[in-house]
XYZ file of N, CA and C in Angstrom:
621
model
N 0.853 -1.199 0.000
C 0.000 0.000 0.000
C 0.886 1.245 0.000
N 0.512 2.224 -0.780
C 1.287 3.454 -0.844
C 1.177 4.213 0.459
N 2.238 4.901 0.855
C 2.169 5.709 2.073
C 1.143 6.814 1.895
N 0.519 7.283 2.992
C -0.528 8.305 2.920
C -0.146 9.520 2.095
N 1.116 9.969 2.249
C 1.525 11.169 1.527
C 1.461 10.947 0.025
N 1.876 9.750 -0.423
C 1.840 9.436 -1.851
C 0.407 9.338 -2.346
N -0.468 8.736 -1.523
C -1.879 8.614 -1.901
C -2.520 9.984 -2.029
N -2.199 10.869 -1.088
C -2.770 12.210 -1.129
C -2.331 12.961 -2.378
N -1.038 12.778 -2.740
C -0.533 13.436 -3.941
C -1.239 12.902 -5.178
N -1.470 11.591 -5.202
C -2.141 10.963 -6.342
C -3.582 11.458 -6.453
N -4.276 11.509 -5.297
C -5.654 11.986 -5.298
C -5.734 13.425 -5.772
N -4.803 14.248 -5.300
C -4.804 15.654 -5.678
C -4.564 15.805 -7.166
N -3.627 14.975 -7.697
C -3.291 15.059 -9.116
C -4.483 14.733 -9.988
N -5.285 13.768 -9.573
C -6.431 13.338 -10.372
C -7.743 13.975 -9.915
N -7.659 14.889 -8.935
C -8.859 15.567 -8.470
C -9.840 14.651 -7.785
N -9.320 13.624 -7.088
C -10.194 12.642 -6.446
C -10.249 12.796 -4.932
N -9.771 13.907 -4.408
C -9.870 14.131 -2.971
C -11.341 14.280 -2.603
N -11.642 14.090 -1.330
C -13.033 14.199 -0.873
C -13.608 15.566 -1.214
N -12.825 16.616 -0.978
C -13.301 17.973 -1.257
C -13.542 18.198 -2.744
N -12.646 17.648 -3.580
C -12.797 17.812 -5.030
C -14.052 17.120 -5.534
N -14.306 15.919 -5.013
C -15.503 15.166 -5.413
C -16.765 15.907 -4.977
N -16.755 16.425 -3.746
C -17.909 17.178 -3.237
C -18.144 18.439 -4.059
N -17.057 19.106 -4.417
C -17.175 20.341 -5.193
C -17.766 20.063 -6.574
N -17.330 18.968 -7.200
C -17.880 18.619 -8.517
C -19.357 18.258 -8.409
N -19.717 17.543 -7.345
C -21.120 17.165 -7.144
C -21.984 18.410 -6.966
N -21.465 19.402 -6.225
C -22.228 20.632 -6.017
C -22.341 21.425 -7.313
N -21.300 21.422 -8.131
C -21.356 22.113 -9.422
C -22.414 21.489 -10.321
N -22.507 20.157 -10.286
C -23.543 19.477 -11.068
C -24.932 19.859 -10.565
N -25.106 19.882 -9.246
C -26.406 20.266 -8.676
C -26.783 21.686 -9.094
N -25.792 22.574 -9.081
C -26.035 23.954 -9.499
C -26.471 24.004 -10.961
N -25.791 23.224 -11.799
C -26.129 23.186 -13.226
C -27.533 22.639 -13.446
N -27.900 21.610 -12.685
C -29.223 20.994 -12.857
C -30.330 21.907 -12.321
N -30.068 22.591 -11.211
C -31.051 23.546 -10.701
C -31.242 24.674 -11.712
N -30.149 25.127 -12.292
C -30.166 26.163 -13.325
C -31.051 25.716 -14.491
N -30.867 24.481 -14.936
C -31.663 23.949 -16.040
C -33.134 23.855 -15.691
N -33.420 23.402 -14.472
C -34.812 23.259 -14.041
C -35.513 24.614 -14.005
N -34.865 25.618 -13.434
C -35.472 26.944 -13.358
C -35.714 27.522 -14.749
N -34.776 27.296 -15.660
C -34.970 27.778 -17.029
C -36.126 27.061 -17.712
N -36.326 25.786 -17.378
C -37.460 25.043 -17.934
C -38.773 25.673 -17.484
N -38.853 26.071 -16.217
C -40.052 26.741 -15.718
C -40.251 28.085 -16.416
N -39.174 28.845 -16.526
C -39.248 30.169 -17.153
C -39.640 30.062 -18.621
N -39.170 29.019 -19.297
C -39.437 28.859 -20.729
C -40.920 28.732 -21.048
N -41.730 28.356 -20.082
C -43.171 28.286 -20.320
C -43.756 29.684 -20.547
N -42.984 30.700 -20.171
C -43.436 32.089 -20.326
C -42.458 32.968 -21.095
N -41.299 32.427 -21.452
C -40.267 33.295 -22.009
C -39.460 32.643 -23.128
N -38.977 33.494 -24.001
C -38.006 33.126 -25.035
C -36.624 33.356 -24.424
N -35.739 32.385 -24.558
C -34.443 32.444 -23.879
C -33.304 32.342 -24.890
N -32.362 33.273 -24.810
C -31.159 33.198 -25.640
C -29.999 32.729 -24.768
N -29.341 31.657 -25.207
C -28.234 31.057 -24.457
C -26.930 31.171 -25.239
N -25.832 31.182 -24.498
C -24.508 31.258 -25.112
C -23.596 30.211 -24.497
N -22.816 29.551 -25.332
C -21.884 28.540 -24.829
C -20.694 29.223 -24.156
N -20.328 28.776 -22.951
C -19.149 29.348 -22.285
C -17.883 29.080 -23.098
N -16.879 29.933 -22.914
C -15.618 29.736 -23.632
C -14.958 28.426 -23.226
N -15.032 28.121 -21.928
C -14.447 26.882 -21.428
C -15.554 25.908 -21.064
N -15.469 24.698 -21.593
C -16.453 23.657 -21.309
C -15.794 22.585 -20.451
N -16.336 22.354 -19.265
C -15.763 21.372 -18.343
C -15.980 19.954 -18.852
N -14.964 19.119 -18.679
C -15.062 17.710 -19.059
C -15.445 16.841 -17.867
N -15.428 17.435 -16.653
C -15.666 16.637 -15.443
C -16.966 17.002 -14.738
N -17.526 18.154 -15.065
C -18.808 18.560 -14.476
C -19.721 19.071 -15.582
N -20.989 19.195 -15.274
C -21.952 19.698 -16.255
C -21.706 21.187 -16.505
N -21.775 21.579 -17.763
C -21.530 22.967 -18.143
C -22.808 23.792 -18.011
N -22.684 24.980 -17.449
C -23.826 25.884 -17.319
C -23.771 26.903 -18.453
N -24.760 26.899 -19.351
C -24.756 27.884 -20.438
C -25.020 29.287 -19.902
N -24.466 30.285 -20.564
C -24.726 31.664 -20.167
C -26.095 32.087 -20.697
N -26.855 32.794 -19.871
C -28.136 33.339 -20.315
C -27.878 34.743 -20.851
N -28.112 34.929 -22.126
C -27.894 36.237 -22.738
C -29.127 37.117 -22.573
N -30.289 36.573 -22.935
C -31.510 37.377 -22.970
C -32.720 36.569 -22.531
N -33.612 37.209 -21.779
C -34.929 36.664 -21.471
C -35.959 37.610 -22.070
N -36.914 37.055 -22.818
C -37.975 37.863 -23.415
C -39.321 37.320 -22.952
N -39.990 38.107 -22.116
C -41.309 37.740 -21.599
C -42.303 38.777 -22.094
N -43.166 38.358 -23.013
C -44.103 39.271 -23.671
C -43.311 40.411 -24.308
N -43.605 41.653 -23.929
C -42.915 42.790 -24.553
C -41.628 43.159 -23.817
N -41.334 42.458 -22.742
C -40.163 42.773 -21.921
C -38.937 41.982 -22.378
N -37.823 42.703 -22.570
C -36.550 42.073 -22.937
C -35.515 42.426 -21.873
N -34.923 41.408 -21.288
C -33.919 41.636 -20.240
C -32.586 41.052 -20.685
N -31.577 41.918 -20.793
C -30.231 41.468 -21.148
C -29.555 40.976 -19.868
N -29.769 39.722 -19.562
C -29.289 39.144 -18.305
C -27.764 39.151 -18.239
N -27.121 38.799 -19.343
C -25.659 38.730 -19.355
C -25.042 40.104 -19.118
N -25.637 41.142 -19.708
C -25.124 42.501 -19.507
C -25.286 42.935 -18.054
N -26.430 42.616 -17.456
C -26.655 42.946 -16.046
C -25.637 42.243 -15.150
N -25.455 40.948 -15.401
C -24.516 40.162 -14.597
C -23.089 40.679 -14.758
N -22.710 40.961 -15.997
C -21.346 41.421 -16.278
C -21.077 42.772 -15.628
N -22.065 43.675 -15.696
C -21.907 45.007 -15.113
C -21.739 44.926 -13.598
N -22.589 44.141 -12.953
C -22.511 44.002 -11.496
C -21.192 43.362 -11.078
N -20.841 42.267 -11.737
C -19.647 41.509 -11.339
C -18.362 42.250 -11.684
N -18.405 43.110 -12.706
C -17.226 43.906 -13.061
C -16.883 44.880 -11.937
N -17.909 45.420 -11.285
C -17.678 46.337 -10.163
C -17.047 45.598 -8.983
N -17.531 44.385 -8.736
C -16.954 43.557 -7.669
C -15.504 43.230 -8.003
N -15.254 42.882 -9.258
C -13.909 42.538 -9.738
C -12.960 43.720 -9.559
N -13.414 44.902 -9.954
C -12.592 46.107 -9.840
C -12.258 46.404 -8.379
N -13.241 46.240 -7.507
C -13.035 46.485 -6.073
C -11.999 45.511 -5.510
N -12.082 44.242 -5.927
C -11.132 43.241 -5.431
C -9.710 43.555 -5.882
N -9.554 43.961 -7.137
C -8.223 44.314 -7.648
C -7.655 45.486 -6.851
N -8.511 46.473 -6.583
C -8.099 47.649 -5.808
C -7.645 47.253 -4.405
N -8.292 46.230 -3.847
C -7.968 45.780 -2.488
C -6.783 44.818 -2.455
N -6.187 44.543 -3.614
C -4.983 43.732 -3.645
C -5.168 42.259 -3.955
N -6.371 41.871 -4.348
C -6.590 40.471 -4.735
C -5.836 40.216 -6.041
N -5.062 39.119 -6.139
C -4.325 38.816 -7.365
C -5.249 38.753 -8.583
N -4.750 39.206 -9.725
C -5.553 39.275 -10.946
C -6.186 37.932 -11.299
N -5.391 36.867 -11.243
C -5.896 35.543 -11.609
C -7.029 35.105 -10.678
N -6.871 35.382 -9.394
C -7.909 35.032 -8.417
C -9.175 35.841 -8.668
N -9.010 37.140 -8.910
C -10.161 38.012 -9.173
C -10.888 37.586 -10.446
N -10.123 37.181 -11.459
C -10.735 36.723 -12.714
C -11.554 35.459 -12.489
N -11.001 34.540 -11.696
C -11.708 33.290 -11.406
C -12.997 33.576 -10.628
N -12.922 34.476 -9.673
C -14.111 34.845 -8.895
C -15.147 35.539 -9.782
N -14.675 36.333 -10.729
C -15.587 37.029 -11.645
C -16.459 36.026 -12.391
N -15.838 34.984 -12.919
C -16.590 33.967 -13.658
C -17.584 33.234 -12.755
N -17.174 32.931 -11.531
C -18.078 32.271 -10.580
C -19.241 33.190 -10.213
N -18.939 34.478 -10.067
C -19.979 35.433 -9.693
C -20.997 35.643 -10.810
N -20.550 35.555 -12.058
C -21.478 35.656 -13.191
C -22.521 34.548 -13.089
N -22.060 33.328 -12.806
C -22.973 32.185 -12.670
C -23.913 32.393 -11.486
N -23.354 32.846 -10.352
C -24.162 33.044 -9.144
C -25.204 34.142 -9.342
N -24.800 35.252 -9.951
C -25.731 36.352 -10.207
C -26.878 35.866 -11.091
N -26.532 35.130 -12.138
C -27.542 34.618 -13.065
C -28.481 33.653 -12.365
N -27.905 32.790 -11.525
C -28.716 31.826 -10.777
C -29.731 32.551 -9.897
N -29.294 33.594 -9.220
C -30.200 34.365 -8.370
C -31.246 35.109 -9.198
N -30.839 35.569 -10.368
C -31.770 36.301 -11.229
C -32.909 35.398 -11.699
N -32.582 34.186 -12.140
C -33.656 33.307 -12.622
C -34.489 32.761 -11.458
N -33.880 32.655 -10.280
C -34.642 32.294 -9.075
C -35.702 33.366 -8.813
N -35.282 34.637 -8.855
C -36.212 35.749 -8.631
C -37.267 35.825 -9.732
N -36.866 35.510 -10.958
C -37.818 35.514 -12.072
C -38.915 34.486 -11.845
N -38.533 33.315 -11.351
C -39.525 32.275 -11.053
C -40.478 32.723 -9.947
N -39.957 33.452 -8.963
C -40.824 34.002 -7.915
C -41.859 34.942 -8.528
N -41.411 35.775 -9.468
C -42.318 36.714 -10.126
C -43.365 35.985 -10.967
N -43.029 34.790 -11.440
C -43.962 34.004 -12.245
C -44.922 33.185 -11.386
N -44.772 33.291 -10.058
C -45.725 32.635 -9.170
C -45.244 31.375 -8.485
N -43.980 31.010 -8.686
C -43.427 29.837 -8.006
C -42.858 30.260 -6.654
N -42.882 29.338 -5.702
C -42.285 29.580 -4.389
C -41.389 28.398 -4.038
N -40.456 28.633 -3.116
C -39.441 27.624 -2.847
C -39.162 27.439 -1.356
N -38.837 26.207 -0.991
C -38.113 25.939 0.245
C -36.653 25.930 -0.170
N -35.873 26.830 0.361
C -34.476 26.908 -0.064
C -33.612 27.446 1.063
N -32.320 27.292 0.887
C -31.378 27.860 1.854
C -30.208 28.448 1.086
N -29.611 29.483 1.664
C -28.482 30.135 1.016
C -27.233 29.266 1.097
N -26.422 29.347 0.065
C -25.137 28.659 0.088
C -24.265 29.267 1.185
N -23.199 28.585 1.517
C -22.309 29.024 2.592
C -21.828 30.450 2.352
N -21.913 31.260 3.397
C -21.479 32.653 3.288
C -19.975 32.707 3.060
N -19.581 33.405 2.019
C -18.166 33.494 1.679
C -17.865 34.890 1.166
N -16.706 35.402 1.527
C -16.278 36.704 1.022
C -15.793 36.585 -0.418
N -15.675 35.344 -0.907
C -15.085 35.121 -2.221
C -16.090 35.187 -3.365
N -17.360 34.885 -3.090
C -18.336 34.851 -4.175
C -19.740 35.150 -3.666
N -20.647 35.415 -4.604
C -22.039 35.722 -4.279
C -22.742 34.466 -3.783
N -23.553 34.621 -2.732
C -24.342 33.492 -2.242
C -25.498 33.200 -3.194
N -25.885 31.938 -3.273
C -27.013 31.541 -4.114
C -28.004 30.710 -3.303
N -29.228 30.620 -3.809
C -30.262 29.812 -3.179
C -30.151 28.360 -3.648
N -30.143 27.443 -2.693
C -30.152 26.016 -3.021
C -31.543 25.478 -2.687
N -32.247 25.027 -3.707
C -33.669 24.708 -3.584
C -33.896 23.269 -3.138
N -34.800 23.111 -2.169
C -35.223 21.783 -1.712
C -36.566 21.388 -2.315
N -37.531 22.320 -2.301
C -38.874 22.034 -2.821
C -39.406 23.229 -3.593
N -40.290 22.943 -4.540
C -40.909 23.990 -5.356
C -42.424 23.914 -5.186
N -43.066 25.086 -5.130
C -44.526 25.156 -5.007
C -45.089 25.996 -6.147
N -46.241 25.582 -6.669
C -46.924 26.324 -7.727
C -48.408 26.365 -7.414
N -49.022 27.525 -7.614
C -50.451 27.695 -7.325
C -50.798 27.298 -5.888
N -49.865 27.555 -4.976
C -50.106 27.280 -3.571
C -49.962 25.832 -3.164
N -49.543 24.965 -4.095
C -49.427 23.534 -3.797
C -48.018 23.031 -4.078
N -47.651 21.954 -3.396
C -46.351 21.321 -3.645
C -46.250 20.927 -5.112
N -45.101 21.211 -5.707
C -44.923 20.962 -7.139
C -43.769 20.013 -7.445
N -42.608 20.252 -6.826
C -41.437 19.438 -7.154
C -40.479 19.358 -5.976
N -39.876 18.169 -5.803
C -38.872 17.948 -4.761
C -37.482 18.176 -5.348
N -36.471 18.096 -4.493
C -35.104 18.237 -4.987
C -34.766 17.119 -5.973
N -35.263 15.914 -5.731
C -35.032 14.817 -6.674
C -35.638 15.125 -8.039
N -36.832 15.721 -8.038
C -37.463 16.121 -9.299
C -36.621 17.175 -10.010
N -36.147 18.139 -9.230
C -35.323 19.218 -9.783
C -34.078 18.651 -10.459
N -33.398 17.732 -9.774
C -32.161 17.165 -10.307
C -32.429 16.285 -11.522
N -33.524 15.534 -11.501
C -33.856 14.649 -12.623
C -34.179 15.462 -13.875
N -35.104 16.419 -13.730
C -35.482 17.264 -14.865
C -34.307 18.141 -15.290
N -33.632 18.736 -14.297
C -32.526 19.641 -14.584
C -31.397 18.989 -15.350
N -31.102 17.725 -15.032
C -30.046 16.996 -15.743
C -30.399 16.873 -17.230
N -31.655 16.552 -17.512
C -32.088 16.380 -18.900
C -32.105 17.716 -19.652
N -32.532 18.769 -18.964
C -32.542 20.089 -19.591
C -31.113 20.551 -19.867
N -30.219 20.334 -18.905
C -28.821 20.717 -19.086
C -28.207 19.991 -20.279
N -28.499 18.692 -20.396
C -27.983 17.910 -21.527
C -28.557 18.425 -22.847
N -29.823 18.815 -22.828
C -30.487 19.352 -24.023
C -29.830 20.656 -24.459
N -29.593 21.561 -23.521
C -28.944 22.831 -23.849
C -27.520 22.601 -24.358
N -26.817 21.671 -23.720
C -25.449 21.360 -24.144
C -25.429 20.865 -25.583
N -26.394 20.040 -25.944
C -26.489 19.523 -27.313
C -26.831 20.647 -28.294
N -27.739 21.538 -27.906
C -28.101 22.662 -28.776
C -26.891 23.550 -29.067
N -26.021 23.694 -28.067
C -24.864 24.584 -28.192
C -23.607 23.871 -28.679
N -23.743 22.610 -29.023
C -22.584 21.804 -29.406
C -21.838 22.408 -30.591
N -22.578 22.855 -31.596
C -21.954 23.397 -32.805
C -22.311 24.861 -33.046
N -22.871 25.509 -32.020
C -23.242 26.916 -32.137
C -22.776 27.674 -30.905
N -22.447 28.931 -31.097
C -22.030 29.751 -29.948
C -23.244 30.250 -29.180
N -24.321 30.597 -29.911
C -25.550 31.041 -29.258
C -26.754 30.338 -29.875
N -27.782 30.130 -29.079
C -29.037 29.553 -29.570
C -30.201 30.290 -28.918
N -31.331 30.287 -29.613
C -32.561 30.855 -29.068
C -33.520 29.713 -28.783
N -33.958 29.619 -27.544
C -34.939 28.608 -27.140
C -36.288 29.311 -27.096
N -37.134 28.988 -28.056
C -38.421 29.668 -28.155
C -39.313 29.344 -26.954
N -40.227 30.261 -26.644
C -41.175 30.030 -25.559
C -41.943 28.736 -25.805
N -42.160 27.981 -24.754
C -42.832 26.678 -24.846
C -42.117 25.740 -25.817
N -40.794 25.710 -25.694
C -39.996 24.790 -26.506
C -40.589 23.381 -26.406
N -40.708 22.716 -27.543
C -41.402 21.423 -27.583
C -40.759 20.378 -26.684
N -39.429 20.285 -26.724
C -38.741 19.288 -25.895
C -38.986 19.563 -24.412
N -38.822 20.828 -24.013
C -38.966 21.184 -22.601
C -40.400 20.976 -22.121
N -41.358 21.452 -22.903
C -42.766 21.312 -22.510
C -43.172 19.852 -22.397
N -42.752 19.040 -23.366
C -43.093 17.609 -23.343
C -42.462 16.915 -22.146
N -41.214 17.258 -21.857
C -40.518 16.656 -20.721
C -41.252 16.966 -19.414
N -41.606 18.219 -19.216
C -42.302 18.612 -17.993
C -43.675 17.959 -17.891
N -44.429 18.017 -18.970
C -45.787 17.463 -18.948
C -45.767 15.956 -18.718
N -44.908 15.256 -19.434
C -44.844 13.798 -19.286
C -44.349 13.392 -17.910
N -43.326 14.075 -17.416
C -42.764 13.707 -16.118
C -43.769 13.935 -15.003
N -44.363 15.103 -14.966
C -45.251 15.411 -13.854
C -46.599 14.712 -13.962
N -46.996 14.311 -15.147
C -48.186 13.461 -15.275
C -47.900 12.073 -14.714
N -46.709 11.554 -15.047
C -46.307 10.241 -14.535
C -46.195 10.281 -13.014
N -45.682 11.389 -12.505
C -45.491 11.524 -11.057
C -46.798 11.841 -10.335
N -47.876 11.988 -11.101
C -49.175 12.246 -10.483
C -49.396 13.683 -10.088
N -48.629 14.599 -10.718
C -48.781 16.014 -10.414
C -49.142 16.751 -11.690
N -50.126 17.594 -11.631
C -50.538 18.357 -12.809
C -49.545 19.473 -13.060
N -49.163 19.653 -14.321
C -48.236 20.738 -14.647
C -49.028 21.958 -15.121
């Protein structure tokens, strides 16, 4: 058996430490929650997505939300996120945070800001949540981690439902962006609507 120090070095090299595995699992959960919330929003909105410059090979990739169009309202989500996070980035550089670290935090904050934005959008559309904030950190924006979803005053979806649907939506978006930098997901996209209707009918819940 290899000595502990050698094993630790091997685990670190391959990203198999307990913390690394937990971090990847949480990134996947974030991606699936992101997909689930966008599926709910798509019933009322046209969504423009953009493929990130870097695509992870070990975790699910979260597409950037460029635009949400609900009726006559158009919201440039990416511009809002970039503007807010750029101010945070500038403040960190001024306070002496290394450029590389600030850049990495900027990208994480873009995802967190967007996640919070679509969470709030779902609230405006009439959904409610049992959720808790992610761990408070000076390094990045906190986000809501959802346990249960309610619609029309009734229980709608559990965390297992969120992860199941979200995984499929994330895979669908990834496929759409495979050979394109940006795509437009029309309101009531056929794949998304069918997935939601079929799943929740099977689960005995009306969508």
